[in-house]
């Protein structure tokens, strides 16, 4: 899966209206049954049993410049919406199809008499707050490069950005995707001759051990998120801000950069962005956690809990987690 960068500046009045009409307010399939092709509606209803989905579209562009780009997009790719020097919204492309009449009904036509007929529905949507400058630095772009026109990142950059933002795949119609080649995968595994243990990894493990000793001097400790007192073996030193983007100074700030999180679920929930800590020290649960019954049941006991580990000194790191990792609701 790759990442599609979708320009959509909400400072533009028309773009903002489109966003409010079909992203902030999901499209109800039954309202457009007269236009939706039967096979498209069938796929949509299978992917979205509730009968609604957030939708977006792409115009063909001058001399059909966007058509070849759209043809490279696949269900399962991530779409990141950008505008006003920020990445502010993301989701998994669940389904792609072409429908000029439906696009015209939803969004009208632009000044070139084109409509956004290359349509896609999004699942697993979330809000983000990432500056384009961060993307430039992360992907080693030129200082003046901006996101202009729909653009599909290559696999390497997509993987880098996916890891940086902790993006989780969601529901998608991948029935037409080529099946993996078991022989090729096996050959890649057998043929790997890279270094399995590296000095950097050993140094990292040493750092983690020292960090945990600082946070947990005894045989038991308290999880910063759920508050349970547990044996040391069930607690990890979890970085509040993703370690990979911490400065050396931040990594060495043992008192503020990390917290104890239990391996019974809190560490993974925080790392994957299903929970976060807001300013003032209250635990907040992602709306996406409610989409899975078992996950919702698990996080209900955490929502609204006071987190004593929060302090003003640690707030910048928690703020980074909220804007980069937490699976926030769709911005309205």
Tab-separated table of C-alpha atoms in Angstrom:
chain	number	residue	atom	x	y	z
A	1	UNK	CA	0.000	0.000	0.000
A	2	UNK	CA	1.126	3.518	-0.773
A	3	UNK	CA	0.287	7.025	0.343
A	4	UNK	CA	-1.668	9.403	-1.886
A	5	UNK	CA	-1.161	13.097	-1.156
A	6	UNK	CA	-4.458	14.828	-1.868
A	7	UNK	CA	-4.349	18.654	-2.029
A	8	UNK	CA	-7.519	20.086	-0.493
A	9	UNK	CA	-6.953	23.497	1.080
A	10	UNK	CA	-9.931	24.326	3.284
A	11	UNK	CA	-9.068	28.020	3.028
A	12	UNK	CA	-10.576	27.728	-0.455
A	13	UNK	CA	-14.328	28.302	-0.066
A	14	UNK	CA	-15.352	25.674	-2.637
A	15	UNK	CA	-12.980	23.012	-1.309
A	16	UNK	CA	-14.193	23.622	2.223
A	17	UNK	CA	-17.812	23.244	1.141
A	18	UNK	CA	-17.011	19.955	-0.604
A	19	UNK	CA	-15.229	18.786	2.542
A	20	UNK	CA	-18.197	19.700	4.749
A	21	UNK	CA	-20.664	18.054	2.341
A	22	UNK	CA	-18.996	14.658	1.865
A	23	UNK	CA	-16.224	14.255	4.451
A	24	UNK	CA	-17.487	15.953	7.610
A	25	UNK	CA	-20.968	14.672	6.658
A	26	UNK	CA	-20.728	11.163	5.150
A	27	UNK	CA	-22.716	10.432	1.995
A	28	UNK	CA	-25.851	8.295	2.446
A	29	UNK	CA	-26.050	5.657	-0.286
A	30	UNK	CA	-29.856	5.460	-0.268
A	31	UNK	CA	-30.067	9.127	-1.223
A	32	UNK	CA	-28.280	8.418	-4.505
A	33	UNK	CA	-29.586	4.991	-5.455
A	34	UNK	CA	-30.818	6.415	-8.761
A	35	UNK	CA	-27.236	7.199	-9.821
A	36	UNK	CA	-25.076	4.600	-8.092
A	37	UNK	CA	-24.252	1.669	-10.354
A	38	UNK	CA	-25.573	-1.585	-8.809
A	39	UNK	CA	-22.107	-3.149	-8.470
A	40	UNK	CA	-20.673	0.023	-6.875
A	41	UNK	CA	-23.512	0.234	-4.395
A	42	UNK	CA	-23.135	-3.455	-3.561
A	43	UNK	CA	-19.434	-2.972	-2.831
A	44	UNK	CA	-20.121	0.154	-0.772
A	45	UNK	CA	-22.767	-1.602	1.314
A	46	UNK	CA	-20.422	-4.504	1.965
A	47	UNK	CA	-17.654	-2.146	3.064
A	48	UNK	CA	-19.936	0.245	4.980
A	49	UNK	CA	-22.919	-1.711	6.412
A	50	UNK	CA	-24.180	1.447	8.128
A	51	UNK	CA	-25.074	2.816	4.674
A	52	UNK	CA	-22.848	5.904	4.658
A	53	UNK	CA	-19.254	6.724	3.722
A	54	UNK	CA	-16.965	9.723	3.433
A	55	UNK	CA	-16.235	10.409	-0.232
A	56	UNK	CA	-13.851	12.478	-2.321
A	57	UNK	CA	-13.021	12.815	-5.980
A	58	UNK	CA	-10.443	13.933	-8.518
A	59	UNK	CA	-11.078	15.898	-11.726
A	60	UNK	CA	-9.521	14.619	-14.971
A	61	UNK	CA	-7.500	17.826	-15.138
A	62	UNK	CA	-6.188	19.765	-18.100
A	63	UNK	CA	-5.374	17.329	-20.918
A	64	UNK	CA	-6.371	14.509	-18.517
A	65	UNK	CA	-3.211	15.056	-16.479
A	66	UNK	CA	-4.725	13.407	-13.381
A	67	UNK	CA	-6.049	10.269	-15.070
A	68	UNK	CA	-2.728	8.421	-15.107
A	69	UNK	CA	-2.227	9.298	-11.430
A	70	UNK	CA	-5.640	7.991	-10.454
A	71	UNK	CA	-4.961	4.769	-12.320
A	72	UNK	CA	-1.991	4.158	-10.015
A	73	UNK	CA	-4.171	4.426	-6.908
A	74	UNK	CA	-5.453	1.235	-5.303
A	75	UNK	CA	-7.939	0.283	-2.633
A	76	UNK	CA	-5.960	-0.049	0.581
A	77	UNK	CA	-3.763	2.985	-0.111
A	78	UNK	CA	-3.766	5.830	2.409
A	79	UNK	CA	-5.034	9.259	1.353
A	80	UNK	CA	-3.580	12.266	3.191
A	81	UNK	CA	-5.387	15.580	2.725
A	82	UNK	CA	-3.181	18.664	2.668
A	83	UNK	CA	-3.777	22.369	2.594
A	84	UNK	CA	-2.532	25.614	4.085
A	85	UNK	CA	0.905	24.090	4.733
A	86	UNK	CA	-0.463	21.168	6.757
A	87	UNK	CA	-1.565	17.548	6.528
A	88	UNK	CA	-4.872	17.614	8.373
A	89	UNK	CA	-6.837	14.466	7.501
A	90	UNK	CA	-6.151	10.847	6.566
A	91	UNK	CA	-8.018	7.685	5.687
A	92	UNK	CA	-7.790	4.374	3.874
A	93	UNK	CA	-9.088	4.334	0.306
A	94	UNK	CA	-11.790	1.684	0.606
A	95	UNK	CA	-13.148	1.767	-2.953
A	96	UNK	CA	-12.413	3.594	-6.228
A	97	UNK	CA	-14.827	4.097	-9.104
A	98	UNK	CA	-15.746	6.587	-11.808
A	99	UNK	CA	-19.134	8.314	-11.718
A	100	UNK	CA	-19.530	11.655	-13.467
A	101	UNK	CA	-23.227	12.103	-12.672
A	102	UNK	CA	-22.911	11.388	-8.952
A	103	UNK	CA	-19.839	13.612	-8.682
A	104	UNK	CA	-21.727	16.451	-10.350
A	105	UNK	CA	-24.635	16.036	-7.953
A	106	UNK	CA	-22.347	16.053	-4.921
A	107	UNK	CA	-19.874	18.747	-5.942
A	108	UNK	CA	-21.056	20.451	-9.116
A	109	UNK	CA	-18.496	21.475	-11.761
A	110	UNK	CA	-15.379	23.612	-11.676
A	111	UNK	CA	-14.510	26.611	-13.858
A	112	UNK	CA	-13.235	24.231	-16.568
A	113	UNK	CA	-16.625	22.492	-16.637
A	114	UNK	CA	-15.110	19.351	-15.127
A	115	UNK	CA	-16.395	17.407	-12.162
A	116	UNK	CA	-14.588	15.201	-9.630
A	117	UNK	CA	-15.660	12.009	-11.384
A	118	UNK	CA	-12.765	9.782	-10.269
A	119	UNK	CA	-14.314	9.040	-6.901
A	120	UNK	CA	-13.177	7.183	-3.803
A	121	UNK	CA	-14.690	6.272	-0.446
A	122	UNK	CA	-12.639	6.463	2.745
A	123	UNK	CA	-12.603	4.252	5.835
A	124	UNK	CA	-10.680	4.552	9.092
A	125	UNK	CA	-10.528	8.332	8.805
A	126	UNK	CA	-8.722	10.486	11.351
A	127	UNK	CA	-7.620	14.045	11.925
A	128	UNK	CA	-3.958	15.057	11.835
A	129	UNK	CA	-1.969	18.213	12.447
A	130	UNK	CA	1.341	17.820	10.582
A	131	UNK	CA	3.206	20.652	8.900
A	132	UNK	CA	4.437	20.220	5.345
A	133	UNK	CA	7.844	21.325	6.640
A	134	UNK	CA	7.964	18.128	8.736
A	135	UNK	CA	7.198	16.075	5.630
A	136	UNK	CA	9.974	17.863	3.715
A	137	UNK	CA	12.502	17.014	6.404
A	138	UNK	CA	11.290	13.451	6.882
A	139	UNK	CA	11.375	12.581	3.163
A	140	UNK	CA	14.401	14.784	2.325
A	141	UNK	CA	12.461	17.006	-0.055
A	142	UNK	CA	13.867	20.255	-1.375
A	143	UNK	CA	13.166	23.221	0.952
A	144	UNK	CA	10.715	24.859	-1.440
A	145	UNK	CA	8.776	21.738	-2.435
A	146	UNK	CA	5.029	21.824	-1.779
A	147	UNK	CA	2.132	19.443	-2.348
A	148	UNK	CA	0.595	20.654	-5.606
A	149	UNK	CA	-1.647	18.320	-7.528
A	150	UNK	CA	-2.511	14.797	-6.459
A	151	UNK	CA	0.700	12.843	-5.910
A	152	UNK	CA	1.462	9.204	-5.065
A	153	UNK	CA	4.539	8.493	-2.965
A	154	UNK	CA	6.754	5.552	-3.851
A	155	UNK	CA	6.786	2.507	-1.560
A	156	UNK	CA	9.840	3.604	0.402
A	157	UNK	CA	8.524	7.092	1.211
A	158	UNK	CA	5.072	5.652	1.884
A	159	UNK	CA	6.458	3.216	4.444
A	160	UNK	CA	8.489	5.974	6.090
A	161	UNK	CA	5.491	8.285	6.398
A	162	UNK	CA	3.153	5.485	7.459
A	163	UNK	CA	5.478	4.570	10.330
A	164	UNK	CA	5.983	8.222	11.290
A	165	UNK	CA	2.224	8.820	11.560
A	166	UNK	CA	1.356	5.338	12.912
A	167	UNK	CA	-1.248	4.923	10.153
A	168	UNK	CA	-3.382	1.795	10.534
A	169	UNK	CA	-4.929	0.058	7.495
A	170	UNK	CA	-8.727	-0.052	7.525
A	171	UNK	CA	-11.555	-1.655	5.545
A	172	UNK	CA	-10.898	-1.741	1.797
A	173	UNK	CA	-12.015	-3.686	-1.266
A	174	UNK	CA	-8.782	-5.421	-2.213
A	175	UNK	CA	-10.484	-8.186	-4.199
A	176	UNK	CA	-8.839	-7.002	-7.410
A	177	UNK	CA	-5.351	-6.721	-5.900
A	178	UNK	CA	-2.789	-9.244	-7.171
A	179	UNK	CA	-2.242	-12.168	-4.816
A	180	UNK	CA	1.155	-12.315	-3.083
A	181	UNK	CA	3.710	-14.649	-4.623
A	182	UNK	CA	4.721	-17.174	-1.921
A	183	UNK	CA	7.843	-18.220	-3.856
A	184	UNK	CA	9.037	-14.631	-4.210
A	185	UNK	CA	8.422	-13.964	-0.514
A	186	UNK	CA	10.271	-17.131	0.458
A	187	UNK	CA	13.195	-16.256	-1.813
A	188	UNK	CA	13.410	-12.782	-0.291
A	189	UNK	CA	13.529	-14.240	3.207
A	190	UNK	CA	16.170	-16.841	2.319
A	191	UNK	CA	18.205	-14.332	0.340
A	192	UNK	CA	18.391	-11.732	3.113
A	193	UNK	CA	22.037	-11.224	4.038
A	194	UNK	CA	21.745	-8.034	6.080
A	195	UNK	CA	22.993	-7.598	9.603
A	196	UNK	CA	20.484	-9.012	12.095
A	197	UNK	CA	22.043	-7.493	15.210
A	198	UNK	CA	23.517	-4.044	14.939
A	199	UNK	CA	25.486	-1.857	17.260
A	200	UNK	CA	22.719	0.735	17.085
A	201	UNK	CA	20.180	-1.856	18.225
A	202	UNK	CA	22.352	-2.904	21.165
A	203	UNK	CA	22.834	0.751	22.141
A	204	UNK	CA	19.082	1.275	21.914
A	205	UNK	CA	18.436	-1.701	24.178
A	206	UNK	CA	20.970	-0.369	26.644
A	207	UNK	CA	19.249	3.000	26.614
A	208	UNK	CA	15.866	1.363	27.188
A	209	UNK	CA	17.199	-0.625	30.132
A	210	UNK	CA	18.644	2.513	31.741
A	211	UNK	CA	15.406	4.403	31.086
A	212	UNK	CA	13.319	1.678	32.705
A	213	UNK	CA	15.617	1.576	35.753
A	214	UNK	CA	15.098	5.315	36.122
A	215	UNK	CA	11.320	5.010	35.899
A	216	UNK	CA	11.059	1.793	37.907
A	217	UNK	CA	13.609	1.464	40.705
A	218	UNK	CA	11.691	-1.339	42.468
A	219	UNK	CA	10.091	-4.665	41.607
A	220	UNK	CA	6.657	-3.184	40.926
A	221	UNK	CA	5.384	0.009	39.403
A	222	UNK	CA	2.266	1.844	38.281
A	223	UNK	CA	1.130	2.118	34.665
A	224	UNK	CA	0.851	5.824	33.863
A	225	UNK	CA	-2.278	5.265	31.777
A	226	UNK	CA	-4.498	2.696	33.505
A	227	UNK	CA	-3.045	3.198	37.000
A	228	UNK	CA	-2.636	-0.497	37.796
A	229	UNK	CA	0.286	-1.492	40.003
A	230	UNK	CA	2.026	-4.399	38.280
A	231	UNK	CA	5.236	-6.463	38.387
A	232	UNK	CA	8.211	-4.911	36.602
A	233	UNK	CA	8.085	-7.593	33.900
A	234	UNK	CA	4.676	-6.307	32.766
A	235	UNK	CA	5.762	-2.653	32.472
A	236	UNK	CA	7.755	-1.012	29.694
A	237	UNK	CA	9.460	2.358	29.353
A	238	UNK	CA	7.194	3.917	26.725
A	239	UNK	CA	8.314	7.088	24.983
A	240	UNK	CA	5.661	9.812	25.194
A	241	UNK	CA	6.916	11.254	21.907
A	242	UNK	CA	8.020	8.753	19.257
A	243	UNK	CA	11.666	8.022	19.983
A	244	UNK	CA	12.662	8.057	16.304
A	245	UNK	CA	11.941	11.793	16.074
A	246	UNK	CA	13.338	12.809	19.461
A	247	UNK	CA	16.463	14.953	19.586
A	248	UNK	CA	19.471	13.625	21.489
A	249	UNK	CA	18.648	16.075	24.257
A	250	UNK	CA	15.083	14.743	24.476
A	251	UNK	CA	16.270	11.120	24.510
A	252	UNK	CA	18.509	11.887	27.468
A	253	UNK	CA	15.761	13.677	29.384
A	254	UNK	CA	14.729	10.540	31.267
A	255	UNK	CA	12.535	12.495	33.672
A	256	UNK	CA	10.166	13.755	30.970
A	257	UNK	CA	10.445	11.840	27.715
A	258	UNK	CA	8.969	8.514	28.823
A	259	UNK	CA	6.472	6.877	31.157
A	260	UNK	CA	5.704	3.413	32.440
A	261	UNK	CA	3.005	1.674	30.377
A	262	UNK	CA	1.763	-1.844	30.921
A	263	UNK	CA	2.109	-4.619	28.361
A	264	UNK	CA	-1.477	-5.676	29.130
A	265	UNK	CA	-2.664	-3.227	26.500
A	266	UNK	CA	-1.842	0.363	27.437
A	267	UNK	CA	1.560	0.432	25.728
A	268	UNK	CA	0.099	-0.729	22.397
A	269	UNK	CA	-2.995	1.473	22.672
A	270	UNK	CA	-0.838	4.553	23.194
A	271	UNK	CA	1.791	3.628	20.609
A	272	UNK	CA	-0.853	2.992	17.935
A	273	UNK	CA	-2.787	6.182	18.780
A	274	UNK	CA	-5.987	4.717	20.204
A	275	UNK	CA	-5.525	6.715	23.416
A	276	UNK	CA	-3.731	9.947	24.251
A	277	UNK	CA	-3.375	12.427	27.105
A	278	UNK	CA	-4.749	15.925	26.639
A	279	UNK	CA	-3.448	19.099	28.265
A	280	UNK	CA	-4.189	18.975	31.977
A	281	UNK	CA	-3.677	15.215	32.178
A	282	UNK	CA	-6.957	13.588	31.103
A	283	UNK	CA	-6.896	10.389	29.071
A	284	UNK	CA	-8.782	10.626	25.767
A	285	UNK	CA	-9.931	7.678	23.638
A	286	UNK	CA	-9.923	7.731	19.834
A	287	UNK	CA	-13.309	7.528	18.065
A	288	UNK	CA	-11.818	4.693	15.996
A	289	UNK	CA	-11.571	2.571	19.141
A	290	UNK	CA	-15.362	2.348	19.179
A	291	UNK	CA	-15.468	0.699	15.760
A	292	UNK	CA	-14.336	-2.651	17.202
A	293	UNK	CA	-16.483	-4.045	20.003
A	294	UNK	CA	-13.682	-5.809	21.867
A	295	UNK	CA	-11.458	-2.723	21.672
A	296	UNK	CA	-14.266	-0.437	22.806
A	297	UNK	CA	-14.924	-2.628	25.816
A	298	UNK	CA	-11.245	-2.504	26.721
A	299	UNK	CA	-10.826	1.276	26.468
A	300	UNK	CA	-14.105	2.327	28.095
A	301	UNK	CA	-12.521	2.023	31.539
A	302	UNK	CA	-9.721	4.406	30.479
A	303	UNK	CA	-11.749	7.277	29.003
A	304	UNK	CA	-11.625	10.411	31.128
A	305	UNK	CA	-9.168	8.968	33.612
A	306	UNK	CA	-6.815	11.454	35.298
A	307	UNK	CA	-3.177	10.791	34.398
A	308	UNK	CA	-0.920	12.007	37.248
A	309	UNK	CA	2.149	11.504	35.040
A	310	UNK	CA	1.184	14.551	32.964
A	311	UNK	CA	3.104	17.741	33.848
A	312	UNK	CA	3.775	21.054	32.144
A	313	UNK	CA	7.311	19.858	31.318
A	314	UNK	CA	5.972	16.716	29.648
A	315	UNK	CA	3.116	18.483	27.849
A	316	UNK	CA	5.172	19.268	24.672
A	317	UNK	CA	5.784	15.531	24.214
A	318	UNK	CA	2.149	14.632	24.863
A	319	UNK	CA	1.138	17.401	22.418
A	320	UNK	CA	3.343	15.816	19.735
A	321	UNK	CA	1.604	12.489	20.308
A	322	UNK	CA	-1.835	14.120	19.991
A	323	UNK	CA	-1.014	15.783	16.683
A	324	UNK	CA	1.051	13.015	15.069
A	325	UNK	CA	-0.053	9.654	16.462
A	326	UNK	CA	-3.477	9.947	18.077
A	327	UNK	CA	-6.323	8.842	15.817
A	328	UNK	CA	-8.412	11.977	16.263
A	329	UNK	CA	-11.917	12.392	14.889
A	330	UNK	CA	-12.597	13.921	11.476
A	331	UNK	CA	-11.944	17.681	11.722
A	332	UNK	CA	-15.079	19.730	11.112
